[in-house]
Coordinates of C-alpha atoms and ligand atoms in Angstrom, one line a residue:
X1 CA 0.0 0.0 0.0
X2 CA 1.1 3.5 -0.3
X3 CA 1.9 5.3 2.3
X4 CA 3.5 8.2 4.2
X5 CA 6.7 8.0 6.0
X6 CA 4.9 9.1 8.9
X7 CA 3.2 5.4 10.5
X8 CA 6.4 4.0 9.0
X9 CA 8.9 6.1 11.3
X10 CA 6.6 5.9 14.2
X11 CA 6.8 1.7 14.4
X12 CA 10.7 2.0 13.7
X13 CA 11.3 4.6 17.0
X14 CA 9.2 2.6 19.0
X15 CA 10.9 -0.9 17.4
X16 CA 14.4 0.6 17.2
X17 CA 15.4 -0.4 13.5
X18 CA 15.5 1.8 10.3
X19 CA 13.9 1.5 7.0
X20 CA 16.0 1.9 3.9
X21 CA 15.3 5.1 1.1
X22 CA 16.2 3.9 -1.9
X23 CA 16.7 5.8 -5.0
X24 CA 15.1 5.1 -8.1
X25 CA 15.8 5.8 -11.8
X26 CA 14.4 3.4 -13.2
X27 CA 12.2 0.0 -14.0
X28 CA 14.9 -2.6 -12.7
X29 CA 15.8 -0.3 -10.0
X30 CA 12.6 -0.1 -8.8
X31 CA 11.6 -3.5 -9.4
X32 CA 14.7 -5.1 -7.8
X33 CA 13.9 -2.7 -4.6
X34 CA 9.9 -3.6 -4.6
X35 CA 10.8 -7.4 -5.0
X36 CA 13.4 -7.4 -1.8
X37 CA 10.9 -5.4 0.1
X38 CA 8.5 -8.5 -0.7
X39 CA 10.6 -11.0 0.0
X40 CA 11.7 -9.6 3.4
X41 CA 8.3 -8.3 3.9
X42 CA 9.8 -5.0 5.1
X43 CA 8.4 -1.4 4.5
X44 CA 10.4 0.7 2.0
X45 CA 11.1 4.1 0.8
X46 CA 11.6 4.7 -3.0
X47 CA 12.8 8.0 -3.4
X48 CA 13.9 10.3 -6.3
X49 CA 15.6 12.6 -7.2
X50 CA 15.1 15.8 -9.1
X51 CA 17.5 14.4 -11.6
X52 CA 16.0 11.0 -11.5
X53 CA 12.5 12.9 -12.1
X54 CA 14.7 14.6 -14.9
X55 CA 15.7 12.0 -16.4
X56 CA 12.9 9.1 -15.9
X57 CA 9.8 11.7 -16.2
X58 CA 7.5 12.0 -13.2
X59 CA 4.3 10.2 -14.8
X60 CA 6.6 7.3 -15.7
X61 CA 8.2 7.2 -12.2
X62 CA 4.1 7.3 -10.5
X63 CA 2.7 4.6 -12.8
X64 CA 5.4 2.7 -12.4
X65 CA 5.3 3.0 -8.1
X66 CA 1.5 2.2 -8.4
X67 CA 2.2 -0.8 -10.6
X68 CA 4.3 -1.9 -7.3
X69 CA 1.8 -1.1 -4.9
X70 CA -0.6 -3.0 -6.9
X71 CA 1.7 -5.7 -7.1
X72 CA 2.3 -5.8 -3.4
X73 CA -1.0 -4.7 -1.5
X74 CA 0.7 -5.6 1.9
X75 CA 3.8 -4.1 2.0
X76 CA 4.1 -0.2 3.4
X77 CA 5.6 2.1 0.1
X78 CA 6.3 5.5 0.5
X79 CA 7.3 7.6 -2.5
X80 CA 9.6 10.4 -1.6
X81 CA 11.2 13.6 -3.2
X82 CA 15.3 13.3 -2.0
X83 CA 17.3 16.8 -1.8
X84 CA 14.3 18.7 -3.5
X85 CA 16.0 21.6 -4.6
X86 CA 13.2 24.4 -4.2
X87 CA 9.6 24.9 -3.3
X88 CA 8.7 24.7 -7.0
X89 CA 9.8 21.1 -7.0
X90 CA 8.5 20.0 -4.0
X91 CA 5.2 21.0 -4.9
X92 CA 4.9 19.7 -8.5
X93 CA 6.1 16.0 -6.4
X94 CA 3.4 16.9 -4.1
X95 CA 1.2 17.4 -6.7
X96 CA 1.8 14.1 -8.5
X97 CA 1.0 12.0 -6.1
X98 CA 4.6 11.5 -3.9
X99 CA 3.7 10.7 -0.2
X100 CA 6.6 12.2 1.3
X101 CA 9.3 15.4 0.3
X102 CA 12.3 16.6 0.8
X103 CA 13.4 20.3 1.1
X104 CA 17.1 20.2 1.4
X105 CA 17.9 24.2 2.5
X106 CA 21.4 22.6 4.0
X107 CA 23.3 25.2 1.3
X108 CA 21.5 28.2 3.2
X109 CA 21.7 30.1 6.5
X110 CA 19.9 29.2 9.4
X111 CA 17.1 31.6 9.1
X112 CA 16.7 30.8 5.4
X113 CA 16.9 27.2 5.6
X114 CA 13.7 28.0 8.2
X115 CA 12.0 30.1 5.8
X116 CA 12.1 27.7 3.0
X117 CA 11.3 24.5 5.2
X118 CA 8.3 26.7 6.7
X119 CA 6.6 27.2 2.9
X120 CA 7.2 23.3 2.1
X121 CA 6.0 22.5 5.2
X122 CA 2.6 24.4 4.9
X123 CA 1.9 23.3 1.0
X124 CA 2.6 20.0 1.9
X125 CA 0.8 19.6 5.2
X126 CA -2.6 20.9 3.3
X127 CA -2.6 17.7 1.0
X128 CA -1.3 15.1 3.2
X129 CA 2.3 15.1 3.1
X130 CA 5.2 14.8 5.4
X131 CA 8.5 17.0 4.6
X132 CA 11.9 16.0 5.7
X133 CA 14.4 19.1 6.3
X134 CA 17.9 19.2 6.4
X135 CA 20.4 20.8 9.2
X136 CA 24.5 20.3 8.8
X137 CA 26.5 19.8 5.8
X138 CA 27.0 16.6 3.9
X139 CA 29.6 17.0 1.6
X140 CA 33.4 17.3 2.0
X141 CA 33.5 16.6 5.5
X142 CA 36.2 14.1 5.3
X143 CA 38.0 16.4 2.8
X144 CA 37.9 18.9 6.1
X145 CA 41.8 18.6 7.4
X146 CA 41.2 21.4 10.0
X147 CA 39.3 19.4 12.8
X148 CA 37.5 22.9 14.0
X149 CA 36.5 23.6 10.4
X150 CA 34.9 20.2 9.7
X151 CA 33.2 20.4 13.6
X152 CA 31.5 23.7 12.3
X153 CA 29.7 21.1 9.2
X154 CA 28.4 18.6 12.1
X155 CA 24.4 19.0 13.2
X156 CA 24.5 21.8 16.0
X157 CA 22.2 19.8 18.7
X158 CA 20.5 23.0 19.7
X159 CA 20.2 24.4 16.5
X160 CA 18.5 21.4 15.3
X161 CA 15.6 21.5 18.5
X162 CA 15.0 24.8 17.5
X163 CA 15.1 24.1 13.4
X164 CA 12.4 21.4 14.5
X165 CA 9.7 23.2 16.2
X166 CA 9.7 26.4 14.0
X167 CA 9.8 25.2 10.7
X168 CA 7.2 21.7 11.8
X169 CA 9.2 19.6 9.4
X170 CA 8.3 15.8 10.0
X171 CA 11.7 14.3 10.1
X172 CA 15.4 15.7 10.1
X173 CA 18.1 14.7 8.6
X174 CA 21.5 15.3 9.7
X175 CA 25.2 15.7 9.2
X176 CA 27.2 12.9 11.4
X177 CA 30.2 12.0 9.1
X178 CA 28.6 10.4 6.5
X179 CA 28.8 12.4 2.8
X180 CA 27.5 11.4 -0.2
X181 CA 28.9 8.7 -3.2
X182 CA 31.9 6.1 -3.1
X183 CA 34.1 7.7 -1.4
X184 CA 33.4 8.4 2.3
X185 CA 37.0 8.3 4.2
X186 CA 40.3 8.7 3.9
X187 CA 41.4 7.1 6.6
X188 CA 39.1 5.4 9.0
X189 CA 35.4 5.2 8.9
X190 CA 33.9 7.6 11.7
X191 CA 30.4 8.5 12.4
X192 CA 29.4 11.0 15.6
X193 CA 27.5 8.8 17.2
X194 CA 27.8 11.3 20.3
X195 CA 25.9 14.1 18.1
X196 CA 23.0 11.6 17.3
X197 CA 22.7 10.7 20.7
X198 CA 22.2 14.4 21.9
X199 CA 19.9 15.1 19.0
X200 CA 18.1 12.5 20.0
X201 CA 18.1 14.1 23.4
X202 CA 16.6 16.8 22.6
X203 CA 14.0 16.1 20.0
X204 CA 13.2 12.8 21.1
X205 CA 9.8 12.5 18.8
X206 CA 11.5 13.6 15.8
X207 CA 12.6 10.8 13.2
X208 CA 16.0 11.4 11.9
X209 CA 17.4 10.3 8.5
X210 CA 21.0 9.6 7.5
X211 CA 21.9 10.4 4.1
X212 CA 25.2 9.5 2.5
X213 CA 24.8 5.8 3.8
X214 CA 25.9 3.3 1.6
X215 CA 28.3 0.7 2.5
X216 CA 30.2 1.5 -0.3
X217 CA 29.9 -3.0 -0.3
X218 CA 33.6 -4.3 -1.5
X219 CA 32.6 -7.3 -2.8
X220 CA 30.5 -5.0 -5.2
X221 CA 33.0 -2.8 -6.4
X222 CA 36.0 -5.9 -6.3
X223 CA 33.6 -7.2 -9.1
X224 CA 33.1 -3.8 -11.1
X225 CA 36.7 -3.9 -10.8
X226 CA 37.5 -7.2 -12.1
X227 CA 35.3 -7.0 -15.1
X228 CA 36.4 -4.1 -16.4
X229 CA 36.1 -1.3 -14.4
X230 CA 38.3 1.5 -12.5
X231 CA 37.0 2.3 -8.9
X232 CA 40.0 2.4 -7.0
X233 CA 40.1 3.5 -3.3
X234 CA 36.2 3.9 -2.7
X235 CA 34.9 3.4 1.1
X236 CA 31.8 3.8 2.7
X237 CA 29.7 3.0 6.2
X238 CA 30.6 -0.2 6.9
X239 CA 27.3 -2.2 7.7
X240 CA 28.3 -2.4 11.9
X241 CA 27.8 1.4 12.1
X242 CA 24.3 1.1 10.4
X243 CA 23.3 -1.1 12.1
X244 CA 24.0 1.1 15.3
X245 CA 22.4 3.7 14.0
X246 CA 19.6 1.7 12.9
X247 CA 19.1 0.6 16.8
X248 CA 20.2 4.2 18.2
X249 CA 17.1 6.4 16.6
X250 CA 17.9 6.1 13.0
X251 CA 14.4 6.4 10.8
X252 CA 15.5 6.5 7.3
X253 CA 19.1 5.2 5.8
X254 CA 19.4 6.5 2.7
X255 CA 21.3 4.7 -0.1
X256 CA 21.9 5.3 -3.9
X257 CA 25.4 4.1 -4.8
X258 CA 25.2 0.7 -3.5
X259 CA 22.7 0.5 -6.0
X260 CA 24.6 2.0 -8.6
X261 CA 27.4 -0.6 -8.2
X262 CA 25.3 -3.4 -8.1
X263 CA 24.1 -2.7 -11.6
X264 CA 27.1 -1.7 -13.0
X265 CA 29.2 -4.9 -11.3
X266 CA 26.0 -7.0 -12.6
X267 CA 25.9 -5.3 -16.4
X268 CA 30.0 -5.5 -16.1
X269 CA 30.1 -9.1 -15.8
X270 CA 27.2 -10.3 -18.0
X271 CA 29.3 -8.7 -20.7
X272 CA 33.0 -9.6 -20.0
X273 CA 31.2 -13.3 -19.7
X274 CA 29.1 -12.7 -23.1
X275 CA 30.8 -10.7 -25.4
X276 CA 28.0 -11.7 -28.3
X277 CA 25.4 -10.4 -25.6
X278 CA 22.8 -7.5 -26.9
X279 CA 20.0 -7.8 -25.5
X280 CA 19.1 -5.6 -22.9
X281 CA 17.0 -8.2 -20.9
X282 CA 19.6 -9.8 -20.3
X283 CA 22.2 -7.9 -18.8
X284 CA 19.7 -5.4 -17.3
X285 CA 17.8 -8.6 -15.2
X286 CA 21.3 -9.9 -13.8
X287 CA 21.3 -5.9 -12.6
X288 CA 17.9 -6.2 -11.4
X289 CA 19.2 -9.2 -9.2
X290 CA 22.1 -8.2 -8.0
X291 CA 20.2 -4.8 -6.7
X292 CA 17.4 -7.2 -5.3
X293 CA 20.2 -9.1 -3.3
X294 CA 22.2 -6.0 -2.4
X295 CA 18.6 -4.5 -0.5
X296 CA 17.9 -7.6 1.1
X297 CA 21.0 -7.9 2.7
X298 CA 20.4 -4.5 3.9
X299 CA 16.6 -4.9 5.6
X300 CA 17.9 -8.6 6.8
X301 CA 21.2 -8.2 8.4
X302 CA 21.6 -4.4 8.5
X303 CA 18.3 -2.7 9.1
X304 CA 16.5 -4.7 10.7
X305 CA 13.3 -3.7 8.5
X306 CA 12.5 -7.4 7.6
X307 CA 9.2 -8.5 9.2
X308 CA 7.9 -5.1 9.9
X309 CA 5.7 -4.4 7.1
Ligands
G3H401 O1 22.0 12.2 -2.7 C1 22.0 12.2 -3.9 C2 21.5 10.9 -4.6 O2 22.5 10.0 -4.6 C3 20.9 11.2 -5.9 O3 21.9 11.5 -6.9 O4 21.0 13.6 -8.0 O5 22.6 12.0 -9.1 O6 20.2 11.4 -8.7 P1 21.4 12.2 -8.3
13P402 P1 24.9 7.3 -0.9 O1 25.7 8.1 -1.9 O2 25.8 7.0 0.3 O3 24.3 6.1 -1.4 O4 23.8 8.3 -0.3 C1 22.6 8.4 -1.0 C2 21.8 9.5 -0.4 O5 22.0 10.1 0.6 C3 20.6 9.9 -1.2 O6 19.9 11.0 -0.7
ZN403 ZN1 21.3 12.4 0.2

């Protein structure tokens, strides 16, 4: 069924486990998601992004989310704008039928990250939806070699209780060490588990979401690597840390470029295997597999989403 994040997030504070956001660009994507959330029978969150909406087309994207909440009546769906850029965009998702947005104001000030929040938050409240906000920096912290410099990126505690109860967002998502693609850390992996725990502290009701999430699986980009391709160095969250978060007052784990290397390890090795191989089916449904795997592993063993559909 399709759903808001809201009854979602409130089972998963009360249960202590986390349910994954997914990003979707297209039909295997989505369907190798869908199918794991079945399997598992674990909610899910398919979320996309304005580039995906760019790029796949927003009517293709909703008929092909209500195809999977047709095809799986039981299991919780929420469809979800991630890092909507403006209110324009938030809207036109809201509009469309998307259960849940994001307004990322991260790049602003304080006041104008508030201000922006505030207008999603009113549209989207009249018709139903929930709005996640953003408070901290993502990207480049681990690029940060003054210590003080990359403190200043981190979620201010205080400035996050107060971000919460003026702009009314639903959930929050903040900055904790994590950052966004395949490359994470330089040295070791390091998440503030100290600055959730105060967060938590002081906006105890508030679900939080952790972006930049992806395990970054080695197994997935060994194989990308052996077949062909050139991904040297990359490092993400190692699945331990999730998992802590998962069970500390993590809501929402977000997670594209697992995704991304499990299609392009499974398309990577149908090829070098089958050089005579052109037809799209083919290499497209070992992708489709591999990503179904990849977000099972995840709900199972990570999560801890399966069974709480
Ligand atoms: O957080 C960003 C997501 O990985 C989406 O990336 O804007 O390239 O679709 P994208
Ligand atoms: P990853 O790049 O770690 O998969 O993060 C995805 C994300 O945060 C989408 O909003
Ligand atoms: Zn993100």
């Amino acid at each position: 069924m399709l759903v808001t994040t809201q009854e979602m997030f409130e089972k998963s504070m009360k249960e202590k486990f986390a349910i994954g956001a997914f990003n979707v660009n297209d039909m295997e994507i989505m369907q190798g998601i869908v199918d794991a959330a079945a399997v598992t029978n674990s909610p899910v969150i398919l979320q996309a992004s304005s580039s995906a909406i760019k790029y796949a087309k927003i009517g293709y994207l909703m008929k092909m989310v209500e195809a999977a909440v047709e095809e799986h009546p039981n299991i919780p769906i929420a469809m979800h704008l991630d890092h909507g850029p403006d209110f324009e965009t938030a809207k036109m998702c809201i509009d469309h039928g998307f259960t849940s947005v994001m307004i990322d104001g991260s790049k602003y000030d304080f006041e104008e990250n508030i201000a922006l929040t505030k207008q999603v938050v009113e549209y989207a409240h009249s018709k139903g939806v929930v709005v996640e906000a953003e408070l901290g920096k993502l990207a480049g912290i681990e690029d940060e070699v003054n210590v003080a410099a990359s403190d200043a990126m981190y979620t201010d505690p205080a400035q996050a209780e107060e971000f919460v109860k003026r702009t009314g967002c639903d959930s929050l998502a903040i900055a904790i060490g994590t950052s966004h693609g395949a490359y994470k850390f330089k040295g070791e992996a390091k998440l503030r588990f100290d600055i959730l725990q105060e967060i938590k502290n002081r906006i105890p009701a508030t679900p939080i979401v952790l972006h930049g999430a992806s395990t970054v699986i080695p197994s997935l980009v060994e194989m990308c690597n052996q077949y062909g391709g050139d991904i040297p160095g990359a490092k993400g969250v190692p699945d331990e840390m999730l998992h802590q978060a998962s069970i500390s007052g993590v809501s929402k784990i977000n997670v594209d470029t697992d995704l991304r290397l499990a299609m392009t390890a499974g398309i990577r090795k149908t090829f070098a295997e089958n050089p005579n191989a052109f037809d799209p089916r083919k290499y497209l449904g070992v992708a489709r597999e591999l990503i179904q795997e990849t977000v099972k592993h995840k709900m199972t063993n990570v999560f801890g989403s399966a069974g709480k559909a």
